[in-house]
Amino acid sequence: QVQLVESGGGLVQAGGSLRLSCAASGRTFRSYAMGWLRQAPGKEREFVAAIWRDGGSLVYADSVKGRFTISRDDAKNTVYLHMNSLKPEDTAVYYCAATTRWGPAVTTGRAWDYWGQGTQVTISS
C-alpha cells in the first residue's frame, strides 16, 4: 500500500505557473505508475497526466499538452506536475494517484488504486 500527500496548490493569475508535488510513503514507489487527475466544481474527475514507473512513458490529456509536464524522482518518492500558461479552466482540485497497471485505463479514474487528499488550484482571469 502507498500513501500520497499533495502540495503546491494555490491561487495564481492566468498565464502563471505552479508546480505540484506528491510525496509517497513506502519503499515500493518505483513499482507504481503515477498520475494526476483533477476535479472542477460541478464536474466529473478528469485525467490530466500519467508517468510509467520507469519514467519512459508519459500520457497527457489533450487540454494540457504543451503546458503541463509530469515527472518523477524515485530517490525522493515524489512525482511532480509542472503547470505553465495556466488558464481559468485549469481551476480544480488536483489529485495524485498511483497504480501498478498501465494502458488506456490510466486516462480514466478506473485504473488508479491509491489517491491523495487533493490540493486546490485556482486560476484567476
PDB file of C-alpha atoms in Angstrom:
ATOM      1  CA  GLN A   1       0.000   0.000   0.000  1.00  0.00           C
ATOM      2  CA  VAL A   2       1.113   3.561  -0.610  1.00  0.00           C
ATOM      3  CA  GLN A   3       0.029   6.849   0.938  1.00  0.00           C
ATOM      4  CA  LEU A   4       0.089  10.014  -1.127  1.00  0.00           C
ATOM      5  CA  VAL A   5       0.286  13.630   0.021  1.00  0.00           C
ATOM      6  CA  GLU A   6      -0.029  16.502  -2.442  1.00  0.00           C
ATOM      7  CA  SER A   7       1.286  20.027  -2.018  1.00  0.00           C
ATOM      8  CA  GLY A   8       1.940  23.134  -4.070  1.00  0.00           C
ATOM      9  CA  GLY A   9      -1.555  24.286  -4.935  1.00  0.00           C
ATOM     10  CA  GLY A  10      -2.595  27.895  -4.672  1.00  0.00           C
ATOM     11  CA  LEU A  11      -4.022  30.955  -6.380  1.00  0.00           C
ATOM     12  CA  VAL A  12      -2.274  32.347  -9.443  1.00  0.00           C
ATOM     13  CA  GLN A  13      -3.204  34.625 -12.313  1.00  0.00           C
ATOM     14  CA  ALA A  14      -3.897  33.335 -15.782  1.00  0.00           C
ATOM     15  CA  GLY A  15      -0.659  32.789 -17.658  1.00  0.00           C
ATOM     16  CA  GLY A  16       1.223  31.937 -14.498  1.00  0.00           C
ATOM     17  CA  SER A  17       2.866  28.729 -13.339  1.00  0.00           C
ATOM     18  CA  LEU A  18       2.660  26.299 -10.464  1.00  0.00           C
ATOM     19  CA  ARG A  19       4.436  23.123  -9.511  1.00  0.00           C
ATOM     20  CA  LEU A  20       2.507  20.443  -7.671  1.00  0.00           C
ATOM     21  CA  SER A  21       4.305  17.791  -5.678  1.00  0.00           C
ATOM     22  CA  CYS A  22       3.114  14.426  -4.436  1.00  0.00           C
ATOM     23  CA  ALA A  23       5.132  12.629  -1.791  1.00  0.00           C
ATOM     24  CA  ALA A  24       4.589   8.889  -1.481  1.00  0.00           C
ATOM     25  CA  SER A  25       5.229   6.725   1.545  1.00  0.00           C
ATOM     26  CA  GLY A  26       6.786   3.289   1.459  1.00  0.00           C
ATOM     27  CA  ARG A  27       9.696   1.685  -0.312  1.00  0.00           C
ATOM     28  CA  THR A  28       7.764   0.460  -3.342  1.00  0.00           C
ATOM     29  CA  PHE A  29       7.318   3.807  -5.086  1.00  0.00           C
ATOM     30  CA  ARG A  30       9.259   2.550  -8.088  1.00  0.00           C
ATOM     31  CA  SER A  31       6.644  -0.162  -8.598  1.00  0.00           C
ATOM     32  CA  TYR A  32       3.884   2.317  -9.317  1.00  0.00           C
ATOM     33  CA  ALA A  33       2.827   4.338 -12.276  1.00  0.00           C
ATOM     34  CA  MET A  34       1.868   7.786 -11.025  1.00  0.00           C
ATOM     35  CA  GLY A  35      -0.707  10.206 -12.261  1.00  0.00           C
ATOM     36  CA  TRP A  36      -2.539  13.442 -11.734  1.00  0.00           C
ATOM     37  CA  LEU A  37      -6.283  13.868 -12.110  1.00  0.00           C
ATOM     38  CA  ARG A  38      -8.428  16.894 -11.333  1.00  0.00           C
ATOM     39  CA  GLN A  39     -11.984  17.756 -10.463  1.00  0.00           C
ATOM     40  CA  ALA A  40     -13.561  21.131 -11.046  1.00  0.00           C
ATOM     41  CA  PRO A  41     -16.706  22.238  -9.197  1.00  0.00           C
ATOM     42  CA  GLY A  42     -19.773  20.572 -10.640  1.00  0.00           C
ATOM     43  CA  LYS A  43     -17.747  18.396 -12.990  1.00  0.00           C
ATOM     44  CA  GLU A  44     -16.542  14.820 -13.018  1.00  0.00           C
ATOM     45  CA  ARG A  45     -12.976  13.975 -12.154  1.00  0.00           C
ATOM     46  CA  GLU A  46     -10.788  14.027 -15.268  1.00  0.00           C
ATOM     47  CA  PHE A  47      -7.395  12.697 -16.200  1.00  0.00           C
ATOM     48  CA  VAL A  48      -4.510  15.147 -16.502  1.00  0.00           C
ATOM     49  CA  ALA A  49      -1.227  13.251 -16.868  1.00  0.00           C
ATOM     50  CA  ALA A  50       0.484   9.980 -16.031  1.00  0.00           C
ATOM     51  CA  ILE A  51       4.009   8.592 -15.961  1.00  0.00           C
ATOM     52  CA  TRP A  52       5.058   4.952 -16.075  1.00  0.00           C
ATOM     53  CA  ARG A  53       7.209   3.569 -13.279  1.00  0.00           C
ATOM     54  CA  ASP A  54      10.447   3.887 -15.245  1.00  0.00           C
ATOM     55  CA  GLY A  55       9.507   7.354 -16.484  1.00  0.00           C
ATOM     56  CA  GLY A  56       9.772   6.127 -20.054  1.00  0.00           C
ATOM     57  CA  SER A  57       6.126   6.570 -20.938  1.00  0.00           C
ATOM     58  CA  LEU A  58       4.134   9.733 -20.443  1.00  0.00           C
ATOM     59  CA  VAL A  59       0.481  10.416 -21.195  1.00  0.00           C
ATOM     60  CA  TYR A  60      -1.280  13.772 -21.178  1.00  0.00           C
ATOM     61  CA  ALA A  61      -4.820  14.969 -21.623  1.00  0.00           C
ATOM     62  CA  ASP A  62      -5.220  16.992 -24.801  1.00  0.00           C
ATOM     63  CA  SER A  63      -6.273  20.002 -22.743  1.00  0.00           C
ATOM     64  CA  VAL A  64      -2.874  20.247 -21.027  1.00  0.00           C
ATOM     65  CA  LYS A  65      -0.457  19.049 -23.714  1.00  0.00           C
ATOM     66  CA  GLY A  66       2.351  21.522 -24.234  1.00  0.00           C
ATOM     67  CA  ARG A  67       1.566  23.324 -20.971  1.00  0.00           C
ATOM     68  CA  PHE A  68       1.919  20.679 -18.238  1.00  0.00           C
ATOM     69  CA  THR A  69       4.819  18.311 -17.595  1.00  0.00           C
ATOM     70  CA  ILE A  70       4.754  15.306 -15.297  1.00  0.00           C
ATOM     71  CA  SER A  71       7.986  13.988 -13.821  1.00  0.00           C
ATOM     72  CA  ARG A  72       9.128  11.739 -11.012  1.00  0.00           C
ATOM     73  CA  ASP A  73      12.097  11.484  -8.680  1.00  0.00           C
ATOM     74  CA  ASP A  74      12.285   7.929  -7.406  1.00  0.00           C
ATOM     75  CA  ALA A  75      15.068   8.812  -4.953  1.00  0.00           C
ATOM     76  CA  LYS A  76      12.652  11.207  -3.250  1.00  0.00           C
ATOM     77  CA  ASN A  77       9.487   9.113  -3.724  1.00  0.00           C
ATOM     78  CA  THR A  78       7.931  12.151  -5.352  1.00  0.00           C
ATOM     79  CA  VAL A  79       6.009  12.920  -8.516  1.00  0.00           C
ATOM     80  CA  TYR A  80       5.619  16.436  -9.847  1.00  0.00           C
ATOM     81  CA  LEU A  81       3.253  18.300 -12.122  1.00  0.00           C
ATOM     82  CA  HIS A  82       4.760  21.413 -13.642  1.00  0.00           C
ATOM     83  CA  MET A  83       1.983  23.649 -14.910  1.00  0.00           C
ATOM     84  CA  ASN A  84       2.650  26.594 -17.219  1.00  0.00           C
ATOM     85  CA  SER A  85       0.436  29.006 -19.128  1.00  0.00           C
ATOM     86  CA  LEU A  86      -2.350  28.356 -16.675  1.00  0.00           C
ATOM     87  CA  LYS A  87      -5.918  29.143 -17.664  1.00  0.00           C
ATOM     88  CA  PRO A  88      -9.027  29.779 -15.562  1.00  0.00           C
ATOM     89  CA  GLU A  89     -10.390  26.445 -16.807  1.00  0.00           C
ATOM     90  CA  ASP A  90      -7.495  24.701 -15.058  1.00  0.00           C
ATOM     91  CA  THR A  91      -9.112  25.616 -11.744  1.00  0.00           C
ATOM     92  CA  ALA A  92      -9.798  22.387  -9.866  1.00  0.00           C
ATOM     93  CA  VAL A  93      -8.765  20.155  -7.022  1.00  0.00           C
ATOM     94  CA  TYR A  94      -5.762  18.190  -8.249  1.00  0.00           C
ATOM     95  CA  TYR A  95      -5.308  14.635  -7.055  1.00  0.00           C
ATOM     96  CA  CYS A  96      -2.220  12.475  -7.146  1.00  0.00           C
ATOM     97  CA  ALA A  97      -2.813   8.785  -7.807  1.00  0.00           C
ATOM     98  CA  ALA A  98      -0.874   5.541  -8.056  1.00  0.00           C
ATOM     99  CA  THR A  99      -1.413   2.258  -9.847  1.00  0.00           C
ATOM    100  CA  THR A 100       0.519  -0.868 -10.776  1.00  0.00           C
ATOM    101  CA  ARG A 101      -1.331  -1.070 -14.092  1.00  0.00           C
ATOM    102  CA  TRP A 102      -0.720   0.690 -17.378  1.00  0.00           C
ATOM    103  CA  GLY A 103      -2.767   1.051 -20.526  1.00  0.00           C
ATOM    104  CA  PRO A 104      -5.711   3.034 -21.845  1.00  0.00           C
ATOM    105  CA  ALA A 105      -7.488   2.824 -18.495  1.00  0.00           C
ATOM    106  CA  VAL A 106      -4.989   5.214 -16.901  1.00  0.00           C
ATOM    107  CA  THR A 107      -6.815   8.025 -18.707  1.00  0.00           C
ATOM    108  CA  THR A 108      -9.899   7.212 -16.674  1.00  0.00           C
ATOM    109  CA  GLY A 109     -10.402   7.022 -12.954  1.00  0.00           C
ATOM    110  CA  ARG A 110     -10.720   3.239 -13.041  1.00  0.00           C
ATOM    111  CA  ALA A 111      -7.030   2.346 -13.213  1.00  0.00           C
ATOM    112  CA  TRP A 112      -5.952   4.183 -10.099  1.00  0.00           C
ATOM    113  CA  ASP A 113      -5.694   2.277  -6.846  1.00  0.00           C
ATOM    114  CA  TYR A 114      -4.428   4.896  -4.418  1.00  0.00           C
ATOM    115  CA  TRP A 115      -5.328   8.563  -4.117  1.00  0.00           C
ATOM    116  CA  GLY A 116      -4.084  11.599  -2.257  1.00  0.00           C
ATOM    117  CA  GLN A 117      -6.357  14.052  -0.481  1.00  0.00           C
ATOM    118  CA  GLY A 118      -6.096  16.675  -3.224  1.00  0.00           C
ATOM    119  CA  THR A 119      -4.736  20.197  -3.480  1.00  0.00           C
ATOM    120  CA  GLN A 120      -6.695  23.213  -4.694  1.00  0.00           C
ATOM    121  CA  VAL A 121      -5.500  25.110  -7.748  1.00  0.00           C
ATOM    122  CA  THR A 122      -7.302  28.354  -8.554  1.00  0.00           C
ATOM    123  CA  ILE A 123      -6.532  30.434 -11.629  1.00  0.00           C
ATOM    124  CA  SER A 124      -7.847  33.975 -11.739  1.00  0.00           C
ATOM    125  CA  SER A 125      -8.607  35.715 -15.030  1.00  0.00           C
TER     126      SER A 125
END
